[in-house]
XYZ file of C-alpha atoms in Angstrom:
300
model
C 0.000 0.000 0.000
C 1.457 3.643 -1.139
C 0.516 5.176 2.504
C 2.402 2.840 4.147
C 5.164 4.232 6.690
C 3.423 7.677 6.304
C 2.457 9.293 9.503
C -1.039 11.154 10.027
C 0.372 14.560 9.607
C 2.138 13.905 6.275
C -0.981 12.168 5.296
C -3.137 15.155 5.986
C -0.362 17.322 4.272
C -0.241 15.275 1.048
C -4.435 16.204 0.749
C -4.114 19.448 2.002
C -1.432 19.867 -1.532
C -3.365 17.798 -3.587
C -6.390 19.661 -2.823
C -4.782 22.901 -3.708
C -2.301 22.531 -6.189
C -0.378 25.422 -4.583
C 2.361 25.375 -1.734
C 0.728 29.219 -0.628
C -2.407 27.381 -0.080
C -1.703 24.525 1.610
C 0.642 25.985 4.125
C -2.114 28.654 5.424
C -4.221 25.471 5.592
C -1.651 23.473 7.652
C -0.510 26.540 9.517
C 2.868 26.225 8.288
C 5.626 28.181 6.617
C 5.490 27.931 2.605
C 9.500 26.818 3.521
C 8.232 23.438 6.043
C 5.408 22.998 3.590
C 7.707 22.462 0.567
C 10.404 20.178 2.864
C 7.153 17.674 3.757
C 6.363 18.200 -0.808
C 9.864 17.080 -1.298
C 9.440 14.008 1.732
C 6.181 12.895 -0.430
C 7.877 13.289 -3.883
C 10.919 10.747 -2.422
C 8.002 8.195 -0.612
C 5.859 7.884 -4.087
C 9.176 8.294 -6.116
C 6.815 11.042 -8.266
C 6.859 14.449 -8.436
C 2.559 14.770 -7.640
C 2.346 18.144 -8.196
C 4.138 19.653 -11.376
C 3.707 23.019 -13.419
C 1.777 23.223 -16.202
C 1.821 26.679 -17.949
C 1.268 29.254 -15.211
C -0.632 26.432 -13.346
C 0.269 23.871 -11.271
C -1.327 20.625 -11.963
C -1.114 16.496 -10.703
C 0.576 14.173 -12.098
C -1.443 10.652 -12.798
C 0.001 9.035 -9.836
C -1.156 11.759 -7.665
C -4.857 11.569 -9.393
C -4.932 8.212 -8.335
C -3.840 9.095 -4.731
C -6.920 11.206 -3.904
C -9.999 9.204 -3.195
C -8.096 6.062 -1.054
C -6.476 9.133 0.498
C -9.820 10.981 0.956
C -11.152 7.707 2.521
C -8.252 6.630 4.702
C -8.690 11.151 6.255
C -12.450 10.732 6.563
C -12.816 7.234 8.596
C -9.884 8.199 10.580
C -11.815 11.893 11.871
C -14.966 9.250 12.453
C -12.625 7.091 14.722
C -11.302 9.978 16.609
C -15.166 11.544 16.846
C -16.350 8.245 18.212
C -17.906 8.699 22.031
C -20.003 7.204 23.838
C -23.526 9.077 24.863
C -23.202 12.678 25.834
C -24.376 13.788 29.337
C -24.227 17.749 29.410
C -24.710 18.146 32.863
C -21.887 15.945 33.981
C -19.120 16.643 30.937
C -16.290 18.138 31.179
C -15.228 18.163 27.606
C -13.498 21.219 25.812
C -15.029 22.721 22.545
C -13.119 25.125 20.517
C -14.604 27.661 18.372
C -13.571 29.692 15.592
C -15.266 33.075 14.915
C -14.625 36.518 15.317
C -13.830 39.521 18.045
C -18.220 40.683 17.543
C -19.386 36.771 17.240
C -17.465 35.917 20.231
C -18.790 39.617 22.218
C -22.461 39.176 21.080
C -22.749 35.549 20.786
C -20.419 32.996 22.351
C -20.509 35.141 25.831
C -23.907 34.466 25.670
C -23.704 31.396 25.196
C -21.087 30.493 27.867
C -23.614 32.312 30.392
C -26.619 29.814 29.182
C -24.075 26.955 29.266
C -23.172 27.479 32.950
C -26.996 26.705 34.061
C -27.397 23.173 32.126
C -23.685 22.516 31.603
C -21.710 23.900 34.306
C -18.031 22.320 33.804
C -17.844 21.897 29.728
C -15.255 24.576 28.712
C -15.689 26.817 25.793
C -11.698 27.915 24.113
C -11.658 30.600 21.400
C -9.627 30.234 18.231
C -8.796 31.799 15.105
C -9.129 32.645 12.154
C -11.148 30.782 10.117
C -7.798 29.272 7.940
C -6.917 27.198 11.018
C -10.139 25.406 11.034
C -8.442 22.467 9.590
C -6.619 21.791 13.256
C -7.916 18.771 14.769
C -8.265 20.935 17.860
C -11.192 23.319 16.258
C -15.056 21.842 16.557
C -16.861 24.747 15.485
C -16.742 27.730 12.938
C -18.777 30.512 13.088
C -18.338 33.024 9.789
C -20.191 35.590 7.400
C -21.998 32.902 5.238
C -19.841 34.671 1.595
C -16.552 33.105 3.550
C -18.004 29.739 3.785
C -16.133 26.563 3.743
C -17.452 24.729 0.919
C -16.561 21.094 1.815
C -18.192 21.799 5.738
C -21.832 21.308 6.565
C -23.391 24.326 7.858
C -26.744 25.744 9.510
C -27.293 29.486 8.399
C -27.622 31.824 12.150
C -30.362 34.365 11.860
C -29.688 37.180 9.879
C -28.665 40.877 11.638
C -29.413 44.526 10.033
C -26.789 46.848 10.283
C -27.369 50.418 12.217
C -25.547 53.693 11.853
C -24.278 55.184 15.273
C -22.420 58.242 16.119
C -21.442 59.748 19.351
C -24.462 60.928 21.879
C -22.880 64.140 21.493
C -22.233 64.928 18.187
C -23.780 67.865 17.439
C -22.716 67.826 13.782
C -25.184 65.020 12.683
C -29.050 64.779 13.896
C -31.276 62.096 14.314
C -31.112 61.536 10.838
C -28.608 61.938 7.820
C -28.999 62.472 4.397
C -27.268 59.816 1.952
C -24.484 63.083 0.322
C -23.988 63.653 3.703
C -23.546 60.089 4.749
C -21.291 59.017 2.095
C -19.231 62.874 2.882
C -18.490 62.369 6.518
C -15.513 60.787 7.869
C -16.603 56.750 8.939
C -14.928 54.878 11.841
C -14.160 50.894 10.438
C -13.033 48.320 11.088
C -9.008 47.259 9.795
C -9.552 44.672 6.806
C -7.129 43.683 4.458
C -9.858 43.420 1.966
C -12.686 44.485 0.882
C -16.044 44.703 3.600
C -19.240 43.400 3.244
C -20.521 47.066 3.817
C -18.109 48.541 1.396
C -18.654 46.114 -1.471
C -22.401 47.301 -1.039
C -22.487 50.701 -0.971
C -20.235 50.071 -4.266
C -22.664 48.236 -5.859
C -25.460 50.435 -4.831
C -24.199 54.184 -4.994
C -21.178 54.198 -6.771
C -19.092 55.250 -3.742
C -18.259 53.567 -0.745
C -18.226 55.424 2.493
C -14.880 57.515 3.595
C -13.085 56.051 6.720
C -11.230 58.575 9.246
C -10.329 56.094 11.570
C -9.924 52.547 11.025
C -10.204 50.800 14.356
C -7.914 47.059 15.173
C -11.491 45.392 15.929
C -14.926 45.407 15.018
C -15.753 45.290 18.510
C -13.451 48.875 19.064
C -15.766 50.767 16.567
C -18.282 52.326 19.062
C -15.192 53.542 21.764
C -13.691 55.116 19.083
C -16.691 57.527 18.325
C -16.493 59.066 21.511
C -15.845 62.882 21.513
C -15.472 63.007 17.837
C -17.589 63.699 14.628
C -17.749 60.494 12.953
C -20.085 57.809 12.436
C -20.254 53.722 12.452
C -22.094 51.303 10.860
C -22.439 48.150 12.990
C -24.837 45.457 13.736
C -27.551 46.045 15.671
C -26.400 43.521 18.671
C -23.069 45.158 19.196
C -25.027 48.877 18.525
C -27.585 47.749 21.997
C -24.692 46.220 23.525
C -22.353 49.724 23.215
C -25.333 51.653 23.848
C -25.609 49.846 27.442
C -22.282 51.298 28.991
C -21.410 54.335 26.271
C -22.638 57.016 25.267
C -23.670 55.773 21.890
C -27.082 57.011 19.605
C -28.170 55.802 16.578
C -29.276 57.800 13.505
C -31.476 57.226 10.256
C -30.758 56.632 6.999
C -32.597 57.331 3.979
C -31.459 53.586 2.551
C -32.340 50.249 4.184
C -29.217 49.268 4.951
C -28.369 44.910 3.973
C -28.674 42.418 6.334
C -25.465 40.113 7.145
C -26.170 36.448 7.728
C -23.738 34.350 9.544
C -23.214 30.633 9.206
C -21.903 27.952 11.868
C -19.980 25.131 10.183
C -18.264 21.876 11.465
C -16.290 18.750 9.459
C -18.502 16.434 7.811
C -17.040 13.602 9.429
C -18.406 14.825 12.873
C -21.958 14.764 11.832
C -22.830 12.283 14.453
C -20.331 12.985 17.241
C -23.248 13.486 20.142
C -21.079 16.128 21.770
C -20.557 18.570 18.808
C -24.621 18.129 17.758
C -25.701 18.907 21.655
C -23.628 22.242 20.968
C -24.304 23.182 17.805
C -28.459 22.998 18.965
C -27.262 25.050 21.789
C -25.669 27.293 19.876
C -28.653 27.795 16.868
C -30.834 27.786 19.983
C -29.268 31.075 21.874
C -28.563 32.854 18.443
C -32.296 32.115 17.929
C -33.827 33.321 21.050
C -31.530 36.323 20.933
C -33.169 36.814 17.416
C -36.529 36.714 18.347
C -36.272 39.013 21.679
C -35.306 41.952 18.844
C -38.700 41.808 16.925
């Protein structure tokens, strides 16, 4: 057999390069350098005595040996995650078990906090652990992923979160902008947003929509940070409505009106195929659509 003498993590290296056809890829899947991912390429190359991967044009593309390799290799990946998923029933009140979840700095403030607080009346020694981004949900050691559903992993199942509509909020003090703005004035006035190294969600919008997208004079390290950094200045936010009510409780933080309906932005919790029936990981992903749910429903 060709796997033979090949440990699991060279294993899940040789699909993570087959899958991609690029060394930048796979490393950020692995969570390696491009340099260690290319030393475990060269390792496979001298175990199948073939070169798997070769370029073709400006491409990259496998060789016939390597076609060959994918589906026993897809098999061999998939029954080991269901041997290492295998438990016995699932007792919520008595567990202890760990469950790691990827999301973001605004999932894990208006979410996941919530959740831990519901978890500690039915469930009061399991222990939630943050982690992320989303590119290291291929680590054994993350259950859950919680992302906007246009960065969706497409080989994950999924269950889409209730949907949130975005607010515009300025300073309780500004005395430059009203209870309402108009849209020249909204796309002319300086925006506090969030640091991304592409383009937003909002941004890509108001593109599509008007033309322009709006102008940022400060660009905060979090999504989370955007309502501290209005205070005492001129400028305005758009955020969801959750983290809007949950600034508003301890800042001094107003909303204003729009003449647009602003989009809604629907976020998606995902989790490895393989762990479909793992009794721990379904008990909290029903906890989890449960909370986002009822937190849904008490803002009708």
């Amino acid at each position: 057999m060709r796997f033979r003498h090949l440990d699991m993590n060279l294993l899940v290296a040789l699909d993570a390069i087959l899958t991609h056809q690029n060394i930048t890829r796979a490393s950020e899947r692995l969570c390696l350098s491009q340099s260690a991912t290319s030393g475990i390429l060269a390792r496979l190359r001298e175990h199948f005595e073939d070169d798997l991967v070769v370029r073709s044009g400006r491409r990259m593309a496998l060789t016939p040996l390597a076609e060959e390799l994918i589906n026993p290799l897809s098999a061999i990946l998939s029954e080991t995650e269901k041997l290492l998923a295998m438990r016995s029933a699932f007792d919520p009140a008595s567990s202890d078990r760990q469950f790691t979840i990827a999301c973001s700095d605004y999932v894990w403030a208006t979410l996941i906090v919530e959740i831990i607080s519901h978890l500690r009346l039915i469930a009061p020694s399991v222990n939630i652990y943050y982690q992320g981004p989303s590119s290291r949900f291929y680590k054994t050691d993350i259950d859950l992923l919680i992302v906007p559903d246009r960065f969706m992993l497409e080989d994950c199942h999924f269950i889409p979160l209730p949907p949130k509509a975005y607010v515009c909020i300025v300073w309780a003090n500004n005395d430059l902008i009203g209870k309402s703005i108009s849209l020249e004035d909204f796309l002319e006035v300086r925006h506090a947003q969030a640091y991304s190294e592409r383009t937003t969600f909002i941004e890509a919008w108001f593109l599509k929509q008007f033309g322009k997208a709006p102008r940022a004079g400060i660009t905060a390290p979090s999504f989370t940070l955007l309502p501290d950094a209005l205070i005492g200045t001129h400028f305005l936010a758009l955020v969801p409505q959750d983290l809007a009510e949950r600034a508003a409780a301890h800042l001094p933080i107003r909303t204003v009106e729009v003449p647009f309906e602003l989009p809604l932005m629907t976020d998606v919790l995902q989790w490895r195929r393989s762990h479909d029936r793992d009794p721990g990981l379904q008990w909290m992903r029903d906890e989890v659509v449960r909370v986002a749910a009822q937190k849904s429903k008490s803002k009708r």
